[in-house]
Structures are given as structure tokens and as C-alpha cells.
Coordinates of C-alpha atoms in Angstrom, one line a residue:
M1 CA -0.2 0.1 -0.2
N2 CA 1.0 3.9 -1.1
K3 CA 2.1 5.3 2.1
Y4 CA 0.5 8.0 1.9
K5 CA -3.1 6.7 1.6
Y6 CA -3.6 7.1 4.5
I7 CA -3.3 10.3 4.5
L8 CA -3.9 11.6 1.0
G9 CA -5.8 9.3 -0.7
A10 CA -3.5 8.3 -2.7
L11 CA -2.0 11.3 -3.2
A12 CA 1.9 12.3 -2.7
I13 CA 3.3 15.1 -0.1
G14 CA 5.7 16.0 -2.9
G15 CA 3.1 17.0 -5.5
M16 CA 1.3 20.0 -3.2
F17 CA 2.2 23.4 -4.2
T18 CA 2.0 21.7 -7.3
S19 CA -1.3 21.3 -7.1
C20 CA -2.2 24.4 -4.6
S21 CA -0.2 26.4 -7.6
D22 CA -2.4 25.2 -10.3
P23 CA -4.9 26.9 -10.0
L24 CA -4.0 29.9 -10.6
D25 CA -1.5 29.0 -12.9
A26 CA 1.7 30.1 -10.5
P27 CA 5.2 28.4 -10.3
N28 CA 5.3 25.0 -9.2
K29 CA 6.9 23.6 -6.7
S30 CA 9.6 22.1 -9.0
A31 CA 10.2 26.4 -10.0
M32 CA 9.9 27.6 -6.3
S33 CA 11.3 27.2 -3.1
E34 CA 8.7 28.0 0.1
D35 CA 10.9 31.1 0.9
V36 CA 9.8 32.6 -2.2
I37 CA 6.0 30.6 -1.9
F38 CA 5.4 31.8 1.8
S39 CA 7.0 35.6 1.0
T40 CA 5.3 35.9 -2.3
E41 CA 1.3 37.1 -1.3
V42 CA 0.0 36.0 -4.4
L43 CA 1.4 32.2 -3.9
A44 CA 0.8 32.7 -0.5
D45 CA -2.2 33.0 -1.6
A46 CA -3.0 30.3 -3.5
A47 CA -2.5 28.1 -0.7
V48 CA -5.1 28.5 0.2
M49 CA -6.5 28.7 -3.1
G50 CA -5.0 24.3 -2.2
L51 CA -7.2 24.3 0.2
H52 CA -10.6 25.0 -1.4
Q53 CA -9.7 23.5 -4.9
S54 CA -9.9 19.8 -2.0
F55 CA -13.4 21.3 -1.1
G56 CA -14.2 21.6 -5.1
E57 CA -13.3 17.5 -5.9
T58 CA -16.1 16.1 -6.7
N59 CA -15.5 12.9 -3.7
S60 CA -15.0 15.2 -1.6
Y61 CA -17.1 18.3 0.1
R62 CA -18.8 19.1 -3.9
G63 CA -19.8 15.2 -4.4
R64 CA -19.7 13.7 -1.0
Y65 CA -19.6 15.0 2.7
I66 CA -22.1 17.9 2.0
T67 CA -24.5 15.5 0.1
Y68 CA -25.1 12.8 2.5
F69 CA -24.0 14.2 5.9
G70 CA -26.4 15.7 8.2
T71 CA -29.6 14.1 7.3
N72 CA -32.2 12.1 8.6
N73 CA -33.4 14.0 11.9
D74 CA -36.8 15.1 12.9
A75 CA -36.8 17.6 9.8
E76 CA -34.5 17.3 6.4
I77 CA -34.7 13.5 5.1
F78 CA -33.0 11.9 2.5
N79 CA -36.0 12.2 -0.6
N80 CA -33.9 9.7 -3.2
Y81 CA -34.1 5.4 -1.6
G82 CA -33.2 4.1 -5.2
G83 CA -36.7 2.1 -5.9
A84 CA -36.7 -1.1 -5.0
S85 CA -32.7 -1.4 -3.8
D86 CA -32.8 -1.7 -0.4
P87 CA -31.5 1.7 1.9
A88 CA -30.1 -0.2 5.4
T89 CA -27.1 -1.0 2.1
D90 CA -27.9 1.3 -1.1
K91 CA -24.5 3.3 -1.7
E92 CA -26.4 6.3 -0.6
A93 CA -29.5 5.9 1.2
S94 CA -27.5 3.9 3.7
L95 CA -25.4 7.0 4.6
A96 CA -28.6 8.2 5.6
V97 CA -30.8 5.5 7.3
Y98 CA -28.1 4.8 9.7
T99 CA -26.8 2.1 8.2
A100 CA -23.3 2.8 6.6
A101 CA -20.4 0.3 5.9
V102 CA -16.8 -0.1 5.7
D103 CA -17.1 -0.6 2.4
N104 CA -19.6 1.4 1.5
S105 CA -19.1 1.9 -2.9
Y106 CA -19.8 5.9 -2.3
M107 CA -17.1 5.9 0.0
N108 CA -14.2 3.0 0.3
T109 CA -11.9 4.8 -2.3
D110 CA -8.9 6.4 -2.0
N111 CA -9.7 9.4 -2.8
N112 CA -12.9 9.8 -1.3
A113 CA -14.4 12.5 2.4
W114 CA -11.9 11.8 4.6
A115 CA -8.6 11.3 2.5
K116 CA -10.0 14.8 1.0
L117 CA -10.1 16.4 4.0
Y118 CA -6.5 14.5 5.6
E119 CA -5.8 16.4 1.8
G120 CA -6.7 19.6 3.1
I121 CA -5.2 19.2 6.5
E122 CA -2.1 18.5 5.0
R123 CA -2.1 21.4 2.7
A124 CA -2.4 23.5 5.5
N125 CA 0.1 22.4 8.4
K126 CA 2.8 22.9 5.4
A127 CA 1.7 26.4 4.9
I128 CA 1.0 27.4 8.9
E129 CA 4.6 25.7 9.0
S130 CA 6.1 28.3 6.2
M131 CA 4.2 30.9 7.2
K132 CA 5.3 31.3 10.6
V133 CA 9.1 30.6 9.1
Y134 CA 9.1 33.4 6.0
G135 CA 5.6 35.2 6.3
K136 CA 6.3 38.4 8.0
I137 CA 3.6 37.5 10.7
D138 CA 4.8 38.5 13.1
D139 CA 4.6 42.4 11.4
E140 CA 0.9 44.1 13.0
T141 CA 1.6 45.9 9.8
N142 CA 2.0 43.0 7.3
T143 CA -1.6 42.7 7.5
N144 CA -2.2 40.8 4.4
M145 CA 0.0 37.9 4.8
R146 CA -1.2 37.8 8.6
Q147 CA -4.9 36.8 6.7
L148 CA -3.6 34.5 5.1
Y149 CA -2.7 32.4 8.0
G150 CA -5.4 33.2 9.9
E151 CA -7.1 31.4 7.0
L152 CA -5.1 29.3 7.2
L153 CA -5.8 28.2 10.7
T154 CA -10.0 28.9 10.4
L155 CA -10.2 26.2 7.9
R156 CA -7.6 23.7 9.1
G157 CA -9.9 24.4 12.6
M158 CA -13.3 23.8 9.7
I159 CA -12.0 20.6 8.2
Y160 CA -11.2 19.0 11.6
F161 CA -14.5 19.9 13.7
D162 CA -16.6 18.0 10.5
L163 CA -14.0 14.8 10.6
V164 CA -15.3 15.0 13.8
K165 CA -19.4 15.1 13.6
A166 CA -19.1 12.8 11.0
W167 CA -17.0 10.2 12.6
G168 CA -16.1 11.4 15.9
D169 CA -12.5 10.3 17.4
V170 CA -10.5 11.0 14.3
P171 CA -6.2 11.6 13.8
Y172 CA -5.1 14.6 15.1
R173 CA -2.6 15.6 12.5
F174 CA -1.1 19.1 13.6
E175 CA 1.8 19.2 11.9
P176 CA 3.7 17.4 8.7
V177 CA 3.9 14.5 7.4
T178 CA 7.2 12.7 8.3
G179 CA 8.1 9.6 7.5
E180 CA 7.3 8.2 11.5
T181 CA 4.2 10.1 11.9
V182 CA 2.5 8.6 8.8
Y183 CA 0.4 5.9 10.6
I184 CA -1.2 7.1 13.9
P185 CA -3.9 6.2 15.4
K186 CA -7.0 8.4 16.0
S187 CA -8.0 10.8 19.1
D188 CA -9.4 11.9 21.7
R189 CA -12.2 14.4 20.5
T190 CA -12.1 16.7 22.7
I191 CA -8.4 17.0 22.4
V192 CA -8.4 17.8 19.1
L193 CA -11.2 21.0 19.0
K194 CA -10.4 21.5 22.0
K195 CA -6.4 22.3 20.5
V196 CA -8.5 24.2 17.5
L197 CA -9.8 25.7 19.7
D198 CA -6.6 27.3 20.1
D199 CA -5.7 27.8 16.7
L200 CA -9.1 30.1 16.3
L201 CA -8.6 32.7 19.6
E202 CA -5.0 32.9 17.1
A203 CA -6.5 33.5 14.2
E204 CA -8.2 36.2 15.9
D205 CA -5.7 38.4 15.8
Y206 CA -4.3 38.2 12.3
L207 CA -7.5 37.8 10.5
G208 CA -10.1 41.1 9.7
W209 CA -13.1 41.8 9.7
P210 CA -15.7 41.4 7.1
N211 CA -15.1 44.1 4.8
E212 CA -11.9 45.0 6.9
N213 CA -9.2 43.7 4.3
K214 CA -9.2 43.7 -0.1
Y215 CA -9.6 39.4 0.8
T216 CA -12.7 40.2 3.4
V217 CA -15.0 42.1 1.4
S218 CA -16.1 38.8 -0.1
V219 CA -17.4 35.7 2.1
E220 CA -16.2 33.3 0.0
R221 CA -12.5 34.7 1.9
V222 CA -12.5 33.6 5.7
S223 CA -13.0 36.6 7.8
K224 CA -12.8 37.6 12.4
S225 CA -16.9 36.9 11.8
F226 CA -16.2 33.4 10.2
A227 CA -12.8 32.4 12.8
K228 CA -15.5 33.7 15.8
G229 CA -18.8 32.7 14.6
L230 CA -17.0 28.8 13.6
R231 CA -14.7 28.6 17.8
A232 CA -18.4 29.4 19.3
R233 CA -19.9 26.5 17.5
I234 CA -17.8 23.9 18.9
A235 CA -17.2 25.6 22.4
L236 CA -21.6 24.3 22.4
F237 CA -20.6 21.2 20.4
L238 CA -17.9 20.3 23.4
A239 CA -20.6 21.1 25.7
G240 CA -22.4 18.9 24.9
Y241 CA -23.3 15.2 23.7
S242 CA -22.0 12.6 22.0
Q243 CA -21.5 9.0 21.5
W244 CA -18.0 7.0 23.0
P245 CA -17.6 3.7 23.0
T246 CA -17.9 2.1 27.0
A247 CA -14.2 0.4 27.2
E248 CA -11.1 1.8 26.3
G249 CA -10.6 -1.7 23.2
D250 CA -13.8 -2.1 23.5
H251 CA -15.3 -2.2 19.8
N252 CA -19.0 -3.3 19.9
S253 CA -20.3 -1.5 22.9
S254 CA -20.5 2.7 23.7
E255 CA -23.0 5.0 25.5
L256 CA -24.6 8.3 24.3
R257 CA -22.5 10.9 27.4
Y258 CA -21.1 14.5 27.5
N259 CA -17.9 15.9 26.0
L260 CA -17.0 16.7 28.6
S261 CA -18.0 14.8 32.3
D262 CA -16.4 18.1 34.3
A263 CA -19.7 20.4 34.2
S264 CA -17.0 23.2 34.8
E265 CA -15.8 23.0 32.0
R266 CA -18.7 22.5 29.8
Q267 CA -19.7 26.1 31.7
E268 CA -16.4 27.5 30.6
M269 CA -17.4 26.0 26.6
Y270 CA -20.9 28.8 27.1
Q271 CA -19.1 31.2 28.3
I272 CA -16.4 30.9 24.8
A273 CA -19.0 31.3 22.2
R274 CA -20.6 33.3 24.5
D275 CA -18.3 35.5 24.2
E276 CA -17.6 34.8 21.1
C277 CA -20.8 35.7 19.5
V278 CA -21.6 39.3 22.0
S279 CA -18.6 40.2 20.0
I280 CA -19.6 39.5 16.5
I281 CA -22.8 41.8 17.4
N282 CA -21.1 44.1 18.6
A283 CA -18.7 44.4 16.0
G284 CA -21.6 45.4 13.7
V285 CA -20.5 44.0 10.9
N286 CA -22.7 42.3 9.3
T287 CA -26.4 42.4 9.3
L288 CA -30.0 40.6 9.6
P289 CA -32.1 41.7 7.0
S290 CA -36.2 42.3 7.8
S291 CA -36.9 39.3 5.4
F292 CA -35.8 36.1 6.3
E293 CA -35.8 35.1 2.3
T294 CA -32.9 37.6 1.5
N295 CA -30.0 36.2 2.6
F296 CA -31.2 33.0 0.4
R297 CA -31.6 35.1 -3.0
A298 CA -28.9 37.0 -2.7
L299 CA -27.0 33.5 -2.5
C300 CA -29.0 31.6 -5.4
E301 CA -27.5 34.9 -7.3
E302 CA -23.9 34.5 -5.8
N303 CA -23.9 38.0 -4.5
V304 CA -20.9 37.0 -2.4
T305 CA -21.0 41.3 -0.8
A306 CA -19.7 40.5 2.3
G307 CA -21.6 42.3 6.0
N308 CA -25.1 41.6 4.8
E309 CA -26.1 37.8 6.6
S310 CA -24.1 35.3 5.2
I311 CA -20.7 35.2 7.0
F312 CA -18.8 31.9 5.7
E313 CA -18.8 30.3 1.6
I314 CA -17.8 27.3 0.3
P315 CA -16.3 28.6 -3.1
F316 CA -17.8 26.6 -6.1
S317 CA -17.3 28.2 -9.9
A318 CA -19.7 27.4 -11.8
G319 CA -19.2 24.1 -13.4
R320 CA -19.0 22.1 -9.5
G321 CA -20.8 22.1 -6.7
R322 CA -23.6 19.8 -5.7
V323 CA -26.0 22.7 -3.3
C324 CA -28.8 23.4 -5.5
W325 CA -29.1 20.3 -6.8
T326 CA -29.2 18.4 -3.3
Y327 CA -31.5 21.1 -1.8
G328 CA -33.3 22.6 -4.1
I329 CA -36.9 23.2 -5.0
K330 CA -36.6 19.8 -7.6
T331 CA -36.9 21.3 -11.2
K332 CA -36.8 21.1 -14.7
V333 CA -33.6 22.9 -15.6
N334 CA -34.3 24.7 -19.3
N335 CA -31.2 22.8 -20.4
W336 CA -32.1 19.0 -19.1
T337 CA -34.5 16.7 -20.6
K338 CA -35.7 15.3 -17.8
L339 CA -36.7 16.7 -14.4
A340 CA -33.8 15.8 -12.3
S341 CA -32.2 18.2 -10.1
G342 CA -33.4 20.3 -7.1
G343 CA -35.1 18.2 -3.6
K344 CA -32.3 15.2 -3.0
V345 CA -32.9 15.9 0.6
G346 CA -36.2 17.4 1.8
P347 CA -38.3 18.4 4.5
T348 CA -39.2 15.4 6.2
P349 CA -43.4 15.4 5.9
T350 CA -45.0 16.7 8.9
L351 CA -41.8 19.8 9.0
W352 CA -44.4 22.0 7.4
Y353 CA -46.9 22.0 10.8
D354 CA -44.6 21.9 12.2
Y355 CA -44.4 26.0 12.4
D356 CA -47.2 28.4 13.4
P357 CA -48.8 29.3 10.6
G358 CA -47.7 33.3 10.8
D359 CA -43.8 32.1 10.2
A360 CA -42.2 33.8 7.4
R361 CA -39.7 30.6 7.1
R362 CA -42.5 28.1 5.9
N363 CA -42.9 29.5 2.5
I364 CA -39.4 29.8 2.1
T365 CA -38.5 26.6 3.5
C366 CA -41.5 24.1 2.1
I367 CA -41.8 23.7 -0.2
P368 CA -44.7 21.2 -1.7
Y369 CA -43.8 21.5 -5.5
Q370 CA -41.7 21.3 -8.1
W371 CA -41.0 23.9 -10.7
D372 CA -40.5 23.6 -14.5
E373 CA -38.0 26.6 -15.5
N374 CA -39.9 25.9 -19.2
T375 CA -43.2 26.3 -18.9
T376 CA -43.2 28.5 -15.7
K377 CA -45.9 26.0 -14.5
V378 CA -46.1 24.0 -11.3
I379 CA -45.7 20.5 -12.0
S380 CA -48.1 17.8 -10.2
G381 CA -46.9 14.1 -8.8
L382 CA -47.1 14.4 -5.1
S383 CA -46.8 10.8 -3.8
G384 CA -44.0 9.9 -1.6
G385 CA -42.7 13.1 1.0
G386 CA -43.7 14.9 -2.2
W387 CA -41.8 17.9 -0.2
S388 CA -38.5 19.9 -2.0
F389 CA -36.3 22.7 0.7
G390 CA -37.1 26.3 -0.7
K391 CA -34.2 28.2 0.0
L392 CA -32.2 27.9 -3.0
R393 CA -33.5 28.0 -6.2
Y394 CA -32.6 27.2 -10.2
E395 CA -35.4 30.8 -10.8
W396 CA -33.8 32.6 -8.3
M397 CA -30.2 32.3 -10.3
K398 CA -29.1 34.5 -13.1
R399 CA -28.1 32.3 -15.0
I400 CA -27.7 28.9 -16.5
V401 CA -26.9 25.8 -15.5
T402 CA -25.1 23.9 -17.7
S403 CA -23.3 21.1 -16.0
T404 CA -25.4 17.8 -15.5
N405 CA -25.8 18.0 -11.4
D406 CA -23.9 21.2 -10.0
D407 CA -25.4 23.7 -9.6
G408 CA -22.2 26.2 -9.1
I409 CA -23.9 27.9 -5.6
N410 CA -21.7 28.5 -3.2
W411 CA -22.8 26.0 0.5
Q412 CA -23.6 28.9 2.9
V413 CA -21.3 27.5 6.6
M414 CA -22.2 29.8 8.8
R415 CA -25.2 33.2 9.0
Y416 CA -25.6 36.0 10.9
A417 CA -29.2 34.3 12.8
D418 CA -26.7 31.7 13.9
I419 CA -24.6 33.9 15.6
Y420 CA -27.8 35.8 16.9
M421 CA -29.3 31.9 17.8
M422 CA -25.6 30.5 19.9
A423 CA -25.0 33.4 21.9
A424 CA -29.1 33.1 22.7
E425 CA -27.6 29.2 23.9
A426 CA -25.4 30.4 25.5
E427 CA -26.1 33.7 27.9
N428 CA -29.6 30.7 28.6
Q429 CA -26.7 28.3 29.8
L430 CA -24.9 30.6 31.8
T431 CA -27.4 33.2 33.2
G432 CA -31.1 32.1 32.2
P433 CA -33.1 34.3 30.1
S434 CA -33.4 36.8 31.8
N435 CA -30.4 37.8 29.5
A436 CA -31.0 36.0 27.1
A437 CA -33.6 37.2 24.7
Q438 CA -31.9 39.8 23.7
Y439 CA -30.6 37.5 21.6
I440 CA -32.9 35.3 20.0
R441 CA -35.2 38.2 20.2
P442 CA -34.2 39.8 16.6
V443 CA -34.3 36.0 14.2
M444 CA -38.1 35.8 15.8
N445 CA -39.2 38.5 15.9
R446 CA -38.9 38.1 11.6
A447 CA -39.7 34.8 11.4
Y448 CA -42.9 35.6 13.3
G449 CA -43.3 40.1 14.5
S450 CA -42.4 41.6 17.8
A451 CA -45.9 40.7 19.1
K452 CA -46.1 36.6 18.3
A453 CA -42.3 36.8 19.1
N454 CA -42.2 38.9 22.6
T455 CA -44.9 36.4 23.7
L456 CA -43.2 32.7 22.5
I457 CA -40.9 34.8 24.9
S458 CA -41.7 35.4 27.4
A459 CA -44.2 32.1 27.8
A460 CA -40.0 30.4 27.9
S461 CA -39.6 31.6 31.5
S462 CA -37.3 29.0 32.9
Q463 CA -34.6 28.0 31.7
S464 CA -35.7 25.1 31.0
A465 CA -38.5 26.8 28.5
F466 CA -35.4 28.7 27.2
Q467 CA -33.8 25.6 26.2
L468 CA -37.2 23.5 24.7
L469 CA -37.4 27.3 22.5
I470 CA -34.0 27.3 21.0
E471 CA -33.5 24.2 19.8
D472 CA -37.5 25.1 18.3
E473 CA -36.3 28.0 17.1
R474 CA -33.2 26.4 15.4
K475 CA -34.8 24.5 13.7
F476 CA -37.1 26.2 11.9
E477 CA -34.7 28.9 11.5
F478 CA -31.9 26.3 9.7
A479 CA -33.8 23.4 8.6
G480 CA -32.4 23.0 5.0
E481 CA -28.5 24.1 6.5
A482 CA -27.0 20.7 7.7
L483 CA -27.3 22.2 10.8
R484 CA -29.8 19.8 13.3
K485 CA -28.9 16.7 12.9
V486 CA -25.5 18.4 15.0
D487 CA -27.9 19.9 16.8
L488 CA -30.0 16.6 18.7
M489 CA -26.6 14.8 18.6
R490 CA -25.1 17.4 21.1
W491 CA -28.8 17.9 23.8
G492 CA -28.3 13.7 23.9
K493 CA -31.5 14.2 21.3
L494 CA -30.8 12.4 18.3
S495 CA -33.0 9.0 18.7
S496 CA -35.6 10.6 20.7
K497 CA -36.5 13.2 18.3
L498 CA -36.5 10.9 15.5
A499 CA -38.7 8.1 16.7
E500 CA -41.3 11.1 17.8
T501 CA -41.3 12.5 14.0
K502 CA -41.3 8.8 12.4
Q503 CA -44.8 8.2 14.9
K504 CA -45.9 11.8 13.6
M505 CA -44.9 10.5 9.6
I506 CA -46.7 7.3 10.3
D507 CA -50.2 10.0 12.1
L508 CA -50.1 11.8 9.5
A509 CA -49.9 9.7 6.9
N510 CA -53.4 8.3 7.8
R511 CA -54.9 12.2 9.2
T512 CA -55.3 10.8 12.5
G513 CA -54.5 13.0 15.9
E514 CA -53.0 16.1 15.3
Y515 CA -52.9 15.9 11.6
A516 CA -57.1 15.3 11.9
D517 CA -58.4 18.1 10.6
Y518 CA -56.5 18.2 7.1
P519 CA -58.2 16.9 4.3
Q520 CA -56.9 13.7 2.7
K521 CA -55.3 15.4 -0.6
V522 CA -53.9 18.5 -1.7
Y523 CA -55.5 21.1 -4.6
Y524 CA -54.5 23.3 -7.3
N525 CA -55.3 24.9 -10.6
D526 CA -53.0 24.0 -14.3
G527 CA -50.2 26.6 -12.8
L528 CA -49.1 29.9 -13.6
D529 CA -49.3 32.4 -16.6
A530 CA -46.7 32.4 -19.1
E531 CA -45.4 35.8 -17.5
S532 CA -44.3 34.3 -14.1
T533 CA -40.7 34.4 -13.8
D534 CA -41.2 32.5 -9.6
A535 CA -43.5 30.3 -8.2
D536 CA -44.1 32.1 -4.8
G537 CA -47.7 32.8 -5.4
F538 CA -48.4 29.4 -7.0
T539 CA -51.7 28.2 -4.4
I540 CA -52.7 24.9 -3.5
Y541 CA -55.0 24.2 -0.9
G542 CA -55.3 21.8 1.9
L543 CA -51.9 22.6 4.0
E544 CA -53.4 24.1 6.8
K545 CA -56.2 23.3 9.2
G546 CA -58.9 23.3 9.0
Q547 CA -60.2 23.8 5.4
T548 CA -62.3 20.8 3.6
D549 CA -61.5 18.2 0.8
D550 CA -64.3 19.8 -0.1
E551 CA -64.0 22.3 -0.6
G552 CA -60.7 21.9 -3.2
K553 CA -63.3 19.5 -5.1
A554 CA -65.1 22.6 -5.4
A555 CA -62.4 25.3 -6.3
Y556 CA -60.1 23.6 -8.1
A557 CA -59.7 21.4 -11.1
N558 CA -56.8 18.8 -9.9
N559 CA -55.6 17.6 -6.9
S560 CA -53.1 14.9 -5.7
R561 CA -51.7 12.9 -2.6
I562 CA -49.1 14.4 -0.6
F563 CA -47.8 12.1 1.8
H564 CA -51.6 10.2 2.6
L565 CA -51.8 6.5 2.2
S566 CA -55.1 5.7 1.0
G567 CA -54.8 2.2 2.4
D568 CA -54.9 0.0 -0.6
A569 CA -51.2 -1.2 0.7
T570 CA -50.1 -2.3 -3.0
S571 CA -50.6 0.6 -4.6
D572 CA -47.0 3.0 -5.7
N573 CA -48.3 5.9 -3.4
D574 CA -49.0 3.3 0.1
K575 CA -45.6 2.0 -1.7
K576 CA -43.4 5.0 -1.2
V577 CA -45.1 6.8 2.0
N578 CA -44.9 3.3 3.9
A579 CA -40.9 2.9 2.9
Y580 CA -40.8 6.3 3.6
I581 CA -41.8 6.2 6.7
N582 CA -39.4 3.7 7.9
N583 CA -36.8 4.8 5.7
L584 CA -36.4 7.4 8.1
Y585 CA -33.8 4.9 10.2
L586 CA -33.2 1.5 10.1
N587 CA -31.0 1.3 13.3
D588 CA -31.0 3.7 16.2
P589 CA -29.8 6.7 15.4
N590 CA -28.1 7.3 18.8
S591 CA -25.4 4.1 18.6
H592 CA -25.1 4.8 15.0
M593 CA -24.2 8.3 14.9
F594 CA -21.5 8.7 13.7
W595 CA -20.1 7.2 10.0
P596 CA -17.9 4.8 9.8
I597 CA -13.6 4.8 9.0
W598 CA -13.9 2.7 5.5
R599 CA -12.1 -0.4 5.8
T600 CA -9.6 1.2 2.8
F601 CA -8.1 3.9 5.2
C602 CA -7.9 1.1 8.3
Q603 CA -6.9 -1.4 6.5
G604 CA -3.1 -1.6 7.0
T605 CA -3.5 1.0 9.6
L606 CA -3.2 1.7 13.0
L607 CA -7.5 3.0 12.6
V608 CA -9.7 0.4 14.6
N609 CA -13.1 1.2 14.3
D610 CA -15.3 1.4 17.0
Y611 CA -19.1 1.5 17.6
G612 CA -19.9 -1.8 16.5
Y613 CA -18.6 -1.6 12.8
G614 CA -16.4 -5.0 12.9
E615 CA -13.2 -3.2 12.3

């Protein structure tokens, strides 16, 4: 076995700077020494872009991590169960339904997400080491080189957090690989993330606020806001729960427990999160627009100007990135011949009904139709799950999509609303709801209006009640943004919330319990007129409590089942709905919350899988 496969997925370290430089047409390592590369701004910038290159490759963030990590939970569900294939073993569905295997054919390759994330880490490690020597980063007037150094520290920290979220304990590797350190075992995730917290604190001294220097004018580059927000996000994770082996050497049993056993340490984490978020808010460098839709239209329009709600985005070129393809409305795009885009991950069928009908986020987030760009009509056929997320929409884009499954939309890693929400959560844990309310209020005012927001906040008068309010509001605010699974993990509620959601799906499909007063079908007319450019005005009847099938039949020409069992178990509709319910999860999520490390990275190394994966 190539000894570097363990680290870089068969990518030789010696070619690192060639890879980094090629996208920018900079000279490769054979032509330049490190002292030249890391004392020259444009070449040091190319090293930062080398990390972005790792993000955009097919099996990295682009086509694997973003597409499959984070689903399924009580807000987000994988929609493509592969037809007649078994979701328990399907190469895609098994990654969502908590049955991933060490030999998963989508992941068990030496150039896959694990390899690409560690490739990015190795590139960062080498660049960080060289910047310290040659970059003159201690010179406070050397603003741009200091910015680049801060970006490297922050991006490496982001990658490590993403590794921990998906795999739990991972190898601790913060220095370039040597012959003696090629093979190392996993490290305790808290040790890894505490090192990241220290790195991010250091990075804050080097980074500019949004629009403070020539790099931070774009949300495609790391700013001080992102480093602080990421530090807060990691601190909240460390203060919470995750799955752990029950004993050293026992690779089959596990338990859900606090990441930090010491309560005082957990309080320190809440203090970090609170302080970092409040410092961003007090800096006044980002804004929360009055309309919830504004941020997502800007994302689809590829407006990357810093200082608005978006804080950091992983950039994708026009021919890369499967973001709208995965999380957008199911859509027929002009240059495609079939309905093949959007809706790969959608809202759980119950999410729409969880929202307050007056919540401005509901109709943006949950979409029960499919959009045809050719005819500006809404396509029917709402069987099975029937829902798409609407935060990302092809009709909001300002250019034609040119790839079969890439749309070029950036992946929004963090937005300003999350800063407020994290500040509220941390403050509540530290001092209670009276002080925390000020931070959740701007987000809830935007969603409900101030009167309704005040009522909801006032009702959450205890620390425990306010925490429950935060948990609900984070679901309503961030559904479709791949934050929910980790939130439920760290709150210790992944299994309980999924079990609750599965029962709610059963009740919805049968129109029983809290769903008894909803019609069995939805009703609609043919679609929009030919001049329409957006489907927001399309009317669907039957999704509000108290509406009836009789009224729907009288007023609308068409109808369709949307997550409803007809009673004929042999019908295609009922098979799809039952499969949707059964496939929300196939193993206990609390004991399968992490993916296994894929077999190709374990063979011949010191890596061993826990959590019953058998290797």
C-alpha cells in the first residue's frame, strides 16, 4: 500500500504545492522554494486556494460530504431511496438511514471525503509551518500575509470539526507528515477540538473583520466573524453530548454521554460561545436583513459581498458544486431533458405542520411542488414525501446551469442568524432566559413579528423552557442547512426526536392525532401564467388546518395525495409513503450517529473502527 494513502488518499505530499498552484497558474514547487512561495503574497494566497481546491473535488465536500452528511433528522430527510434497492445497503441511502458500512461503494475509495479532508489538512499544515518562518506574520503592518495565515488556521479548524461531526474520534495531525508519523491512531475528539479552539483564538488576531481588508470583502474568504462564530459552534458541541465507546478496546459497545465530563469545563465552553458571539454582534460588521428570504436570494444570485447575513461560504465555480441540486426545489432546468435536479434532501413531511402558520420561514423553507423552468408551470405528482426545501431555487439564479448535476451555488457554512441563536443558547446556560432573550429576539421578530415573538419568548420563562424554545427555533430557522443533526446530537436528542418524528409521520399519513383535521389530498389548478418567473404565487389548498376535501374539490381542477395512505397497501403511493416512514432510520441513531472510517483507510494502518462496525 502507498504509505500516503492513509493521509491523502494516494496523493503524494511532494506534489502538494503543484496542486495548490495549478488553479492559479502559479509556478510549481519544482520551480520555487518555500521561502519564495511563503514570502510572496500571491503565491501564499495560492496555498490557501489549495484548500479550496480540496473542497471542490468530486468526492470531497462537493459530491459527498455536503450531499450526504446531516440527514436524516426531525427536519431533513433523504428523498432518493433508490427505487427498489434496499436503503440499508444502498450506496447513497445507507449514509442517511444510519446503516453505513465500512465498504460503502460511494465512500470506500482512496480519494473520498476522508482522504480529501485530510488532504486539505496536510496542505494547511505545510503552509502554516512555512508561513511562520517566511511570511513575516509577526509584523502587524503586514496585513495581507497575516490575513492569509489566519485563513489557514481557520480552514484547518473547520475541516477538523467536520471530521469530528461525521466520524467522532479522528487522528490528531497538526504538523506536516513525516516518515515517522504516517501511521497514527485516532485521538480523543475533545483533544482535537480543544486544539482547534486555541488555533481559532490565535487566528482572530490575524484576520480582518468583514470588509476590513481586500480579502474579507467577500464571504468566500475567511473573516474574523467566521473564526469567532466557528469557535462558538465548536464550544457548544464540546459542551454537549455525542456517542462514545464504553471502554477502551471494546469496539462494539457505546454510550451517549457528555463530551466533557467536568461540569465546570462545560460552563467554560458556554462562556467561550457566548463571548465570541456577543463580540461579533457588538462589532456591528454583519447585518440581519428584515426579510428571511433576502439571504437565500443573494446566495442563489451569487452575491458574495461581505457584511450581510452570510458570514462564510465554500465557493464553487459554475461547473462544480451540488448544493442546489441537493437542497433546492426539485426542478426541470432548461438545458436538461428530464426532472433531475433539486430535492435530493428535503423537509420531513411533518416539518411544514410544525411551523406556526404565521411564521415567515415556513413558506420559504418547505415547498410542496416541483418547478418547470421551461413552461413556468408547477409540476404535479406529489406522492411519496413530496416536499423540497425552498431556500435554494434555480429560478432565483441569474445564469443558466450548464452541468448535469453541478450548479455552482456556494455552500453557506454560517450566517448571522446563527450568531444570535448561539449567543442566546450560551447565555441561557450561563445566566438564564432574562439575559438570553435579547439575542434570540431579532431572529424571532423577523420570523413572527414582534408581538408574536414577545409572546413566545415571555412564555419561556425558565431556563429549561427557554432551551426548548431555542431547540424549536433552531429547527425552524436552519432546516435545510445541515445543522440540525449535530444540534440533536449535542443535545442528546437524536434518537428521541427521530422516534417522535417517525410516529408523527405515521399519524400524518393516516390523518390521525394532531393531523386529523387536514384534508386527505391537496388541490391546485394548472399552474402560473406564462409571464411568471417565480412559483411563490402558486396556490395549493389543503395544507392548513380546517381546510376540507369538499372545498378543495369545488375550487380546484387538480388534486394529488401528499404523504397520505389510501388504504391500498399494494398501490405505488402507499408503498412509497410506507417506505418513507420506515426509512427515516433503520438503526438506533444514537448508536450509529457517526460514519465508519472506510475500510481502505483502515487496512494496514493503526485506525480501528468503534461503534460495532467490526473493524
